[in-house]
Amino acid sequence: MEENAFRFVCDCRHKFLSEFLEVGGVLTLLEIIGLKQAKEVDKGRSLELLLVVANSGRKYKELICESYGKIS
């Protein structure tokens, strides 16, 4: 039973992450971090979310790097 629950959580996380990336979530987070008028707390939360994305695997780290190039 626990194994099925673990798989379900992983599947949901992967689906959420994929949808988040499809709608430009990484670009939005990077833009928030770069805004001068954004509050520090918002920048910190954006950075925390980027860390969650990056810790999800190499392909996500690469996506963050590629997205930063689009902003620059």
PDB file with SEQRES, HELIX, SHEET and CRYST1 records, atoms N, CA, C and O in Angstrom:
SEQRES   1 A   72  MET GLU GLU ASN ALA PHE ARG PHE VAL CYS ASP CYS ARG          
SEQRES   2 A   72  HIS LYS PHE LEU SER GLU PHE LEU GLU VAL GLY GLY VAL          
SEQRES   3 A   72  LEU THR LEU LEU GLU ILE ILE GLY LEU LYS GLN ALA LYS          
SEQRES   4 A   72  GLU VAL ASP LYS GLY ARG SER LEU GLU LEU LEU LEU VAL          
SEQRES   5 A   72  VAL ALA ASN SER GLY ARG LYS TYR LYS GLU LEU ILE CYS          
SEQRES   6 A   72  GLU SER TYR GLY LYS ILE SER                                  
HELIX    1 AA1 GLU A    2  GLU A   22  1                                  21    
HELIX    2 AA2 GLY A   25  GLY A   34  1                                  10    
HELIX    3 AA3 GLU A   40  ALA A   54  1                                  15    
HELIX    4 AA4 ARG A   58  ILE A   71  1                                  14    
CRYST1    1.000    1.000    1.000  90.00  90.00  90.00 P 1           1          
ATOM      1  N   MET A   1       0.815  -1.198   0.000  1.00  0.00           N  
ATOM      2  CA  MET A   1       0.000   0.000   0.000  1.00  0.00           C  
ATOM      3  C   MET A   1       0.858   1.260   0.000  1.00  0.00           C  
ATOM      4  O   MET A   1       0.577   2.191  -0.755  1.00  0.00           O  
ATOM      5  N   GLU A   2       1.902   1.310   0.835  1.00  0.00           N  
ATOM      6  CA  GLU A   2       2.751   2.490   0.907  1.00  0.00           C  
ATOM      7  C   GLU A   2       3.470   2.743  -0.411  1.00  0.00           C  
ATOM      8  O   GLU A   2       3.666   3.893  -0.802  1.00  0.00           O  
ATOM      9  N   GLU A   3       3.863   1.677  -1.093  1.00  0.00           N  
ATOM     10  CA  GLU A   3       4.553   1.832  -2.368  1.00  0.00           C  
ATOM     11  C   GLU A   3       3.637   2.497  -3.390  1.00  0.00           C  
ATOM     12  O   GLU A   3       4.083   3.350  -4.157  1.00  0.00           O  
ATOM     13  N   ASN A   4       2.366   2.117  -3.407  1.00  0.00           N  
ATOM     14  CA  ASN A   4       1.403   2.729  -4.323  1.00  0.00           C  
ATOM     15  C   ASN A   4       1.199   4.202  -3.994  1.00  0.00           C  
ATOM     16  O   ASN A   4       1.104   5.034  -4.897  1.00  0.00           O  
ATOM     17  N   ALA A   5       1.132   4.521  -2.731  1.00  0.00           N  
ATOM     18  CA  ALA A   5       0.963   5.918  -2.329  1.00  0.00           C  
ATOM     19  C   ALA A   5       2.178   6.735  -2.744  1.00  0.00           C  
ATOM     20  O   ALA A   5       2.039   7.864  -3.214  1.00  0.00           O  
ATOM     21  N   PHE A   6       3.369   6.168  -2.572  1.00  0.00           N  
ATOM     22  CA  PHE A   6       4.597   6.859  -2.963  1.00  0.00           C  
ATOM     23  C   PHE A   6       4.607   7.122  -4.456  1.00  0.00           C  
ATOM     24  O   PHE A   6       4.944   8.222  -4.894  1.00  0.00           O  
ATOM     25  N   ARG A   7       4.237   6.113  -5.244  1.00  0.00           N  
ATOM     26  CA  ARG A   7       4.178   6.285  -6.700  1.00  0.00           C  
ATOM     27  C   ARG A   7       3.174   7.356  -7.095  1.00  0.00           C  
ATOM     28  O   ARG A   7       3.430   8.155  -7.996  1.00  0.00           O  
ATOM     29  N   PHE A   8       2.029   7.370  -6.418  1.00  0.00           N  
ATOM     30  CA  PHE A   8       1.000   8.364  -6.711  1.00  0.00           C  
ATOM     31  C   PHE A   8       1.524   9.774  -6.445  1.00  0.00           C  
ATOM     32  O   PHE A   8       1.315  10.675  -7.256  1.00  0.00           O  
ATOM     33  N   VAL A   9       2.202   9.968  -5.314  1.00  0.00           N  
ATOM     34  CA  VAL A   9       2.751  11.290  -4.980  1.00  0.00           C  
ATOM     35  C   VAL A   9       3.790  11.699  -6.017  1.00  0.00           C  
ATOM     36  O   VAL A   9       3.806  12.848  -6.459  1.00  0.00           O  
ATOM     37  N   CYS A  10       4.649  10.778  -6.401  1.00  0.00           N  
ATOM     38  CA  CYS A  10       5.671  11.081  -7.402  1.00  0.00           C  
ATOM     39  C   CYS A  10       5.040  11.445  -8.743  1.00  0.00           C  
ATOM     40  O   CYS A  10       5.469  12.393  -9.401  1.00  0.00           O  
ATOM     41  N   ASP A  11       4.022  10.689  -9.142  1.00  0.00           N  
ATOM     42  CA  ASP A  11       3.338  10.974 -10.398  1.00  0.00           C  
ATOM     43  C   ASP A  11       2.674  12.342 -10.367  1.00  0.00           C  
ATOM     44  O   ASP A  11       2.737  13.083 -11.348  1.00  0.00           O  
ATOM     45  N   CYS A  12       2.041  12.682  -9.256  1.00  0.00           N  
ATOM     46  CA  CYS A  12       1.380  13.982  -9.130  1.00  0.00           C  
ATOM     47  C   CYS A  12       2.403  15.102  -9.158  1.00  0.00           C  
ATOM     48  O   CYS A  12       2.192  16.134  -9.796  1.00  0.00           O  
ATOM     49  N   ARG A  13       3.508  14.895  -8.465  1.00  0.00           N  
ATOM     50  CA  ARG A  13       4.558  15.920  -8.441  1.00  0.00           C  
ATOM     51  C   ARG A  13       5.118  16.139  -9.841  1.00  0.00           C  
ATOM     52  O   ARG A  13       5.318  17.276 -10.267  1.00  0.00           O  
ATOM     53  N   HIS A  14       5.370  15.036 -10.556  1.00  0.00           N  
ATOM     54  CA  HIS A  14       5.906  15.150 -11.907  1.00  0.00           C  
ATOM     55  C   HIS A  14       4.917  15.871 -12.824  1.00  0.00           C  
ATOM     56  O   HIS A  14       5.309  16.719 -13.626  1.00  0.00           O  
ATOM     57  N   LYS A  15       3.637  15.529 -12.698  1.00  0.00           N  
ATOM     58  CA  LYS A  15       2.623  16.166 -13.545  1.00  0.00           C  
ATOM     59  C   LYS A  15       2.522  17.656 -13.228  1.00  0.00           C  
ATOM     60  O   LYS A  15       2.450  18.480 -14.140  1.00  0.00           O  
ATOM     61  N   PHE A  16       2.516  18.005 -11.946  1.00  0.00           N  
ATOM     62  CA  PHE A  16       2.453  19.408 -11.558  1.00  0.00           C  
ATOM     63  C   PHE A  16       3.675  20.157 -12.074  1.00  0.00           C  
ATOM     64  O   PHE A  16       3.554  21.259 -12.610  1.00  0.00           O  
ATOM     65  N   LEU A  17       4.845  19.561 -11.914  1.00  0.00           N  
ATOM     66  CA  LEU A  17       6.080  20.197 -12.353  1.00  0.00           C  
ATOM     67  C   LEU A  17       6.060  20.399 -13.860  1.00  0.00           C  
ATOM     68  O   LEU A  17       6.450  21.464 -14.341  1.00  0.00           O  
ATOM     69  N   SER A  18       5.622  19.415 -14.603  1.00  0.00           N  
ATOM     70  CA  SER A  18       5.545  19.536 -16.059  1.00  0.00           C  
ATOM     71  C   SER A  18       4.610  20.658 -16.471  1.00  0.00           C  
ATOM     72  O   SER A  18       4.938  21.445 -17.359  1.00  0.00           O  
ATOM     73  N   GLU A  19       3.461  20.740 -15.844  1.00  0.00           N  
ATOM     74  CA  GLU A  19       2.502  21.797 -16.166  1.00  0.00           C  
ATOM     75  C   GLU A  19       3.060  23.174 -15.786  1.00  0.00           C  
ATOM     76  O   GLU A  19       2.876  24.147 -16.518  1.00  0.00           O  
ATOM     77  N   PHE A  20       3.733  23.248 -14.652  1.00  0.00           N  
ATOM     78  CA  PHE A  20       4.344  24.497 -14.201  1.00  0.00           C  
ATOM     79  C   PHE A  20       5.370  24.982 -15.228  1.00  0.00           C  
ATOM     80  O   PHE A  20       5.431  26.174 -15.532  1.00  0.00           O  
ATOM     81  N   LEU A  21       6.162  24.073 -15.752  1.00  0.00           N  
ATOM     82  CA  LEU A  21       7.176  24.426 -16.734  1.00  0.00           C  
ATOM     83  C   LEU A  21       6.553  24.818 -18.066  1.00  0.00           C  
ATOM     84  O   LEU A  21       7.035  25.732 -18.735  1.00  0.00           O  
ATOM     85  N   GLU A  22       5.484  24.132 -18.453  1.00  0.00           N  
ATOM     86  CA  GLU A  22       4.822  24.413 -19.726  1.00  0.00           C  
ATOM     87  C   GLU A  22       4.263  25.829 -19.788  1.00  0.00           C  
ATOM     88  O   GLU A  22       4.245  26.445 -20.854  1.00  0.00           O  
ATOM     89  N   VAL A  23       3.812  26.340 -18.661  1.00  0.00           N  
ATOM     90  CA  VAL A  23       3.219  27.682 -18.657  1.00  0.00           C  
ATOM     91  C   VAL A  23       4.243  28.777 -18.373  1.00  0.00           C  
ATOM     92  O   VAL A  23       3.876  29.935 -18.171  1.00  0.00           O  
ATOM     93  N   GLY A  24       5.528  28.413 -18.358  1.00  0.00           N  
ATOM     94  CA  GLY A  24       6.568  29.414 -18.173  1.00  0.00           C  
ATOM     95  C   GLY A  24       6.880  29.741 -16.731  1.00  0.00           C  
ATOM     96  O   GLY A  24       7.308  30.854 -16.426  1.00  0.00           O  
ATOM     97  N   GLY A  25       6.673  28.795 -15.846  1.00  0.00           N  
ATOM     98  CA  GLY A  25       6.896  29.029 -14.426  1.00  0.00           C  
ATOM     99  C   GLY A  25       8.324  29.415 -14.090  1.00  0.00           C  
ATOM    100  O   GLY A  25       8.551  30.302 -13.267  1.00  0.00           O  
ATOM    101  N   VAL A  26       9.299  28.751 -14.727  1.00  0.00           N  
ATOM    102  CA  VAL A  26      10.698  29.061 -14.440  1.00  0.00           C  
ATOM    103  C   VAL A  26      11.038  30.479 -14.871  1.00  0.00           C  
ATOM    104  O   VAL A  26      11.716  31.208 -14.147  1.00  0.00           O  
ATOM    105  N   LEU A  27      10.572  30.865 -16.041  1.00  0.00           N  
ATOM    106  CA  LEU A  27      10.823  32.237 -16.511  1.00  0.00           C  
ATOM    107  C   LEU A  27      10.219  33.264 -15.563  1.00  0.00           C  
ATOM    108  O   LEU A  27      10.832  34.294 -15.280  1.00  0.00           O  
ATOM    109  N   THR A  28       9.033  32.985 -15.079  1.00  0.00           N  
ATOM    110  CA  THR A  28       8.374  33.895 -14.143  1.00  0.00           C  
ATOM    111  C   THR A  28       9.165  34.021 -12.854  1.00  0.00           C  
ATOM    112  O   THR A  28       9.352  35.126 -12.345  1.00  0.00           O  
ATOM    113  N   LEU A  29       9.629  32.903 -12.322  1.00  0.00           N  
ATOM    114  CA  LEU A  29      10.414  32.937 -11.087  1.00  0.00           C  
ATOM    115  C   LEU A  29      11.707  33.723 -11.283  1.00  0.00           C  
ATOM    116  O   LEU A  29      12.096  34.514 -10.424  1.00  0.00           O  
ATOM    117  N   LEU A  30      12.367  33.503 -12.409  1.00  0.00           N  
ATOM    118  CA  LEU A  30      13.601  34.234 -12.689  1.00  0.00           C  
ATOM    119  C   LEU A  30      13.349  35.730 -12.841  1.00  0.00           C  
ATOM    120  O   LEU A  30      14.167  36.547 -12.419  1.00  0.00           O  
ATOM    121  N   GLU A  31      12.231  36.082 -13.437  1.00  0.00           N  
ATOM    122  CA  GLU A  31      11.887  37.498 -13.584  1.00  0.00           C  
ATOM    123  C   GLU A  31      11.612  38.142 -12.233  1.00  0.00           C  
ATOM    124  O   GLU A  31      12.018  39.280 -11.998  1.00  0.00           O  
ATOM    125  N   ILE A  32      10.933  37.437 -11.349  1.00  0.00           N  
ATOM    126  CA  ILE A  32      10.652  37.965 -10.011  1.00  0.00           C  
ATOM    127  C   ILE A  32      11.957  38.233  -9.275  1.00  0.00           C  
ATOM    128  O   ILE A  32      12.112  39.272  -8.632  1.00  0.00           O  
ATOM    129  N   ILE A  33      12.889  37.297  -9.370  1.00  0.00           N  
ATOM    130  CA  ILE A  33      14.174  37.465  -8.693  1.00  0.00           C  
ATOM    131  C   ILE A  33      14.925  38.685  -9.236  1.00  0.00           C  
ATOM    132  O   ILE A  33      15.637  39.362  -8.494  1.00  0.00           O  
ATOM    133  N   GLY A  34      14.765  38.955 -10.517  1.00  0.00           N  
ATOM    134  CA  GLY A  34      15.470  40.069 -11.139  1.00  0.00           C  
ATOM    135  C   GLY A  34      14.805  41.421 -11.001  1.00  0.00           C  
ATOM    136  O   GLY A  34      15.409  42.434 -11.353  1.00  0.00           O  
ATOM    137  N   LEU A  35      13.581  41.472 -10.500  1.00  0.00           N  
ATOM    138  CA  LEU A  35      12.872  42.749 -10.376  1.00  0.00           C  
ATOM    139  C   LEU A  35      13.407  43.575  -9.209  1.00  0.00           C  
ATOM    140  O   LEU A  35      13.537  43.076  -8.092  1.00  0.00           O  
ATOM    141  N   LYS A  36      13.710  44.815  -9.475  1.00  0.00           N  
ATOM    142  CA  LYS A  36      14.194  45.692  -8.410  1.00  0.00           C  
ATOM    143  C   LYS A  36      13.088  46.012  -7.410  1.00  0.00           C  
ATOM    144  O   LYS A  36      13.348  46.134  -6.213  1.00  0.00           O  
ATOM    145  N   GLN A  37      11.863  46.146  -7.895  1.00  0.00           N  
ATOM    146  CA  GLN A  37      10.762  46.544  -7.021  1.00  0.00           C  
ATOM    147  C   GLN A  37      10.114  45.375  -6.278  1.00  0.00           C  
ATOM    148  O   GLN A  37       9.224  45.591  -5.456  1.00  0.00           O  
ATOM    149  N   ALA A  38      10.544  44.143  -6.554  1.00  0.00           N  
ATOM    150  CA  ALA A  38       9.978  42.980  -5.866  1.00  0.00           C  
ATOM    151  C   ALA A  38      10.472  42.946  -4.416  1.00  0.00           C  
ATOM    152  O   ALA A  38      11.607  43.322  -4.122  1.00  0.00           O  
ATOM    153  N   LYS A  39       9.607  42.495  -3.534  1.00  0.00           N  
ATOM    154  CA  LYS A  39       9.972  42.380  -2.120  1.00  0.00           C  
ATOM    155  C   LYS A  39      10.950  41.224  -1.941  1.00  0.00           C  
ATOM    156  O   LYS A  39      10.921  40.245  -2.687  1.00  0.00           O  
ATOM    157  N   GLU A  40      11.811  41.355  -0.943  1.00  0.00           N  
ATOM    158  CA  GLU A  40      12.808  40.323  -0.674  1.00  0.00           C  
ATOM    159  C   GLU A  40      12.161  38.982  -0.340  1.00  0.00           C  
ATOM    160  O   GLU A  40      12.680  37.929  -0.712  1.00  0.00           O  
ATOM    161  N   VAL A  41      11.040  39.018   0.351  1.00  0.00           N  
ATOM    162  CA  VAL A  41      10.354  37.771   0.700  1.00  0.00           C  
ATOM    163  C   VAL A  41       9.871  37.060  -0.567  1.00  0.00           C  
ATOM    164  O   VAL A  41       9.929  35.833  -0.646  1.00  0.00           O  
ATOM    165  N   ASP A  42       9.400  37.811  -1.547  1.00  0.00           N  
ATOM    166  CA  ASP A  42       8.946  37.219  -2.807  1.00  0.00           C  
ATOM    167  C   ASP A  42      10.127  36.647  -3.594  1.00  0.00           C  
ATOM    168  O   ASP A  42      10.021  35.585  -4.207  1.00  0.00           O  
ATOM    169  N   LYS A  43      11.244  37.360  -3.568  1.00  0.00           N  
ATOM    170  CA  LYS A  43      12.442  36.856  -4.233  1.00  0.00           C  
ATOM    171  C   LYS A  43      12.920  35.564  -3.568  1.00  0.00           C  
ATOM    172  O   LYS A  43      13.340  34.629  -4.250  1.00  0.00           O  
ATOM    173  N   GLY A  44      12.856  35.517  -2.245  1.00  0.00           N  
ATOM    174  CA  GLY A  44      13.271  34.327  -1.514  1.00  0.00           C  
ATOM    175  C   GLY A  44      12.398  33.133  -1.820  1.00  0.00           C  
ATOM    176  O   GLY A  44      12.897  32.020  -1.991  1.00  0.00           O  
ATOM    177  N   ARG A  45      11.093  33.356  -1.891  1.00  0.00           N  
ATOM    178  CA  ARG A  45      10.169  32.249  -2.210  1.00  0.00           C  
ATOM    179  C   ARG A  45      10.373  31.768  -3.640  1.00  0.00           C  
ATOM    180  O   ARG A  45      10.285  30.573  -3.922  1.00  0.00           O  
ATOM    181  N   SER A  46      10.645  32.703  -4.533  1.00  0.00           N  
ATOM    182  CA  SER A  46      10.917  32.318  -5.919  1.00  0.00           C  
ATOM    183  C   SER A  46      12.171  31.471  -5.999  1.00  0.00           C  
ATOM    184  O   SER A  46      12.215  30.478  -6.726  1.00  0.00           O  
ATOM    185  N   LEU A  47      13.184  31.862  -5.255  1.00  0.00           N  
ATOM    186  CA  LEU A  47      14.421  31.093  -5.226  1.00  0.00           C  
ATOM    187  C   LEU A  47      14.195  29.702  -4.639  1.00  0.00           C  
ATOM    188  O   LEU A  47      14.762  28.723  -5.125  1.00  0.00           O  
ATOM    189  N   GLU A  48      13.377  29.612  -3.606  1.00  0.00           N  
ATOM    190  CA  GLU A  48      13.057  28.306  -3.015  1.00  0.00           C  
ATOM    191  C   GLU A  48      12.370  27.401  -4.037  1.00  0.00           C  
ATOM    192  O   GLU A  48      12.675  26.211  -4.119  1.00  0.00           O  
ATOM    193  N   LEU A  49      11.448  27.960  -4.813  1.00  0.00           N  
ATOM    194  CA  LEU A  49      10.761  27.165  -5.835  1.00  0.00           C  
ATOM    195  C   LEU A  49      11.728  26.736  -6.933  1.00  0.00           C  
ATOM    196  O   LEU A  49      11.629  25.619  -7.442  1.00  0.00           O  
ATOM    197  N   LEU A  50      12.659  27.608  -7.300  1.00  0.00           N  
ATOM    198  CA  LEU A  50      13.666  27.228  -8.287  1.00  0.00           C  
ATOM    199  C   LEU A  50      14.519  26.072  -7.778  1.00  0.00           C  
ATOM    200  O   LEU A  50      14.900  25.189  -8.546  1.00  0.00           O  
ATOM    201  N   LEU A  51      14.814  26.081  -6.490  1.00  0.00           N  
ATOM    202  CA  LEU A  51      15.582  24.983  -5.908  1.00  0.00           C  
ATOM    203  C   LEU A  51      14.805  23.672  -5.965  1.00  0.00           C  
ATOM    204  O   LEU A  51      15.386  22.616  -6.214  1.00  0.00           O  
ATOM    205  N   VAL A  52      13.507  23.734  -5.739  1.00  0.00           N  
ATOM    206  CA  VAL A  52      12.669  22.529  -5.842  1.00  0.00           C  
ATOM    207  C   VAL A  52      12.718  21.990  -7.267  1.00  0.00           C  
ATOM    208  O   VAL A  52      12.858  20.786  -7.481  1.00  0.00           O  
ATOM    209  N   VAL A  53      12.604  22.888  -8.234  1.00  0.00           N  
ATOM    210  CA  VAL A  53      12.665  22.468  -9.639  1.00  0.00           C  
ATOM    211  C   VAL A  53      14.034  21.866  -9.941  1.00  0.00           C  
ATOM    212  O   VAL A  53      14.121  20.794 -10.540  1.00  0.00           O  
ATOM    213  N   ALA A  54      15.099  22.546  -9.532  1.00  0.00           N  
ATOM    214  CA  ALA A  54      16.459  22.078  -9.816  1.00  0.00           C  
ATOM    215  C   ALA A  54      16.741  20.732  -9.162  1.00  0.00           C  
ATOM    216  O   ALA A  54      17.434  19.895  -9.741  1.00  0.00           O  
ATOM    217  N   ASN A  55      16.219  20.520  -7.978  1.00  0.00           N  
ATOM    218  CA  ASN A  55      16.452  19.260  -7.267  1.00  0.00           C  
ATOM    219  C   ASN A  55      15.639  18.096  -7.831  1.00  0.00           C  
ATOM    220  O   ASN A  55      15.770  16.962  -7.370  1.00  0.00           O  
ATOM    221  N   SER A  56      14.808  18.375  -8.818  1.00  0.00           N  
ATOM    222  CA  SER A  56      13.981  17.329  -9.421  1.00  0.00           C  
ATOM    223  C   SER A  56      14.712  16.565 -10.519  1.00  0.00           C  
ATOM    224  O   SER A  56      14.194  15.571 -11.029  1.00  0.00           O  
ATOM    225  N   GLY A  57      15.898  17.014 -10.885  1.00  0.00           N  
ATOM    226  CA  GLY A  57      16.675  16.267 -11.881  1.00  0.00           C  
ATOM    227  C   GLY A  57      17.481  17.169 -12.788  1.00  0.00           C  
ATOM    228  O   GLY A  57      17.287  18.383 -12.847  1.00  0.00           O  
ATOM    229  N   ARG A  58      18.393  16.524 -13.491  1.00  0.00           N  
ATOM    230  CA  ARG A  58      19.317  17.248 -14.359  1.00  0.00           C  
ATOM    231  C   ARG A  58      18.601  18.022 -15.465  1.00  0.00           C  
ATOM    232  O   ARG A  58      18.968  19.158 -15.766  1.00  0.00           O  
ATOM    233  N   LYS A  59      17.589  17.415 -16.067  1.00  0.00           N  
ATOM    234  CA  LYS A  59      16.907  18.098 -17.173  1.00  0.00           C  
ATOM    235  C   LYS A  59      16.249  19.390 -16.696  1.00  0.00           C  
ATOM    236  O   LYS A  59      16.126  20.344 -17.464  1.00  0.00           O  
ATOM    237  N   TYR A  60      15.828  19.424 -15.439  1.00  0.00           N  
ATOM    238  CA  TYR A  60      15.223  20.632 -14.902  1.00  0.00           C  
ATOM    239  C   TYR A  60      16.269  21.700 -14.619  1.00  0.00           C  
ATOM    240  O   TYR A  60      16.018  22.891 -14.798  1.00  0.00           O  
ATOM    241  N   LYS A  61      17.445  21.265 -14.176  1.00  0.00           N  
ATOM    242  CA  LYS A  61      18.556  22.206 -13.986  1.00  0.00           C  
ATOM    243  C   LYS A  61      18.944  22.831 -15.321  1.00  0.00           C  
ATOM    244  O   LYS A  61      19.187  24.035 -15.406  1.00  0.00           O  
ATOM    245  N   GLU A  62      18.999  22.012 -16.348  1.00  0.00           N  
ATOM    246  CA  GLU A  62      19.329  22.523 -17.676  1.00  0.00           C  
ATOM    247  C   GLU A  62      18.281  23.512 -18.159  1.00  0.00           C  
ATOM    248  O   GLU A  62      18.619  24.525 -18.771  1.00  0.00           O  
ATOM    249  N   LEU A  63      17.031  23.231 -17.892  1.00  0.00           N  
ATOM    250  CA  LEU A  63      15.952  24.136 -18.286  1.00  0.00           C  
ATOM    251  C   LEU A  63      16.102  25.489 -17.603  1.00  0.00           C  
ATOM    252  O   LEU A  63      15.884  26.527 -18.227  1.00  0.00           O  
ATOM    253  N   ILE A  64      16.472  25.482 -16.330  1.00  0.00           N  
ATOM    254  CA  ILE A  64      16.681  26.740 -15.608  1.00  0.00           C  
ATOM    255  C   ILE A  64      17.814  27.529 -16.260  1.00  0.00           C  
ATOM    256  O   ILE A  64      17.698  28.738 -16.465  1.00  0.00           O  
ATOM    257  N   CYS A  65      18.903  26.844 -16.584  1.00  0.00           N  
ATOM    258  CA  CYS A  65      20.032  27.509 -17.226  1.00  0.00           C  
ATOM    259  C   CYS A  65      19.639  28.088 -18.591  1.00  0.00           C  
ATOM    260  O   CYS A  65      20.008  29.213 -18.926  1.00  0.00           O  
ATOM    261  N   GLU A  66      18.900  27.320 -19.356  1.00  0.00           N  
ATOM    262  CA  GLU A  66      18.445  27.792 -20.668  1.00  0.00           C  
ATOM    263  C   GLU A  66      17.491  28.977 -20.523  1.00  0.00           C  
ATOM    264  O   GLU A  66      17.543  29.918 -21.315  1.00  0.00           O  
ATOM    265  N   SER A  67      16.638  28.932 -19.533  1.00  0.00           N  
ATOM    266  CA  SER A  67      15.680  30.018 -19.313  1.00  0.00           C  
ATOM    267  C   SER A  67      16.387  31.296 -18.912  1.00  0.00           C  
ATOM    268  O   SER A  67      15.983  32.385 -19.321  1.00  0.00           O  
ATOM    269  N   TYR A  68      17.428  31.178 -18.123  1.00  0.00           N  
ATOM    270  CA  TYR A  68      18.171  32.367 -17.714  1.00  0.00           C  
ATOM    271  C   TYR A  68      18.802  33.027 -18.944  1.00  0.00           C  
ATOM    272  O   TYR A  68      18.886  34.253 -19.015  1.00  0.00           O  
ATOM    273  N   GLY A  69      19.237  32.231 -19.895  1.00  0.00           N  
ATOM    274  CA  GLY A  69      19.788  32.772 -21.127  1.00  0.00           C  
ATOM    275  C   GLY A  69      18.750  33.547 -21.925  1.00  0.00           C  
ATOM    276  O   GLY A  69      19.089  34.521 -22.598  1.00  0.00           O  
ATOM    277  N   LYS A  70      17.498  33.131 -21.860  1.00  0.00           N  
ATOM    278  CA  LYS A  70      16.429  33.836 -22.563  1.00  0.00           C  
ATOM    279  C   LYS A  70      16.154  35.194 -21.922  1.00  0.00           C  
ATOM    280  O   LYS A  70      15.798  36.151 -22.611  1.00  0.00           O  
ATOM    281  N   ILE A  71      16.318  35.273 -20.610  1.00  0.00           N  
ATOM    282  CA  ILE A  71      16.062  36.535 -19.909  1.00  0.00           C  
ATOM    283  C   ILE A  71      17.186  37.513 -20.169  1.00  0.00           C  
ATOM    284  O   ILE A  71      16.940  38.704 -20.358  1.00  0.00           O  
ATOM    285  N   SER A  72      18.422  37.026 -20.181  1.00  0.00           N  
ATOM    286  CA  SER A  72      19.590  37.890 -20.368  1.00  0.00           C  
ATOM    287  C   SER A  72      19.563  38.452 -21.717  1.00  0.00           C  
ATOM    288  O   SER A  72      20.457  39.211 -22.088  1.00  0.00           O  
TER     289      SER A  72                                                      
END                                                                             
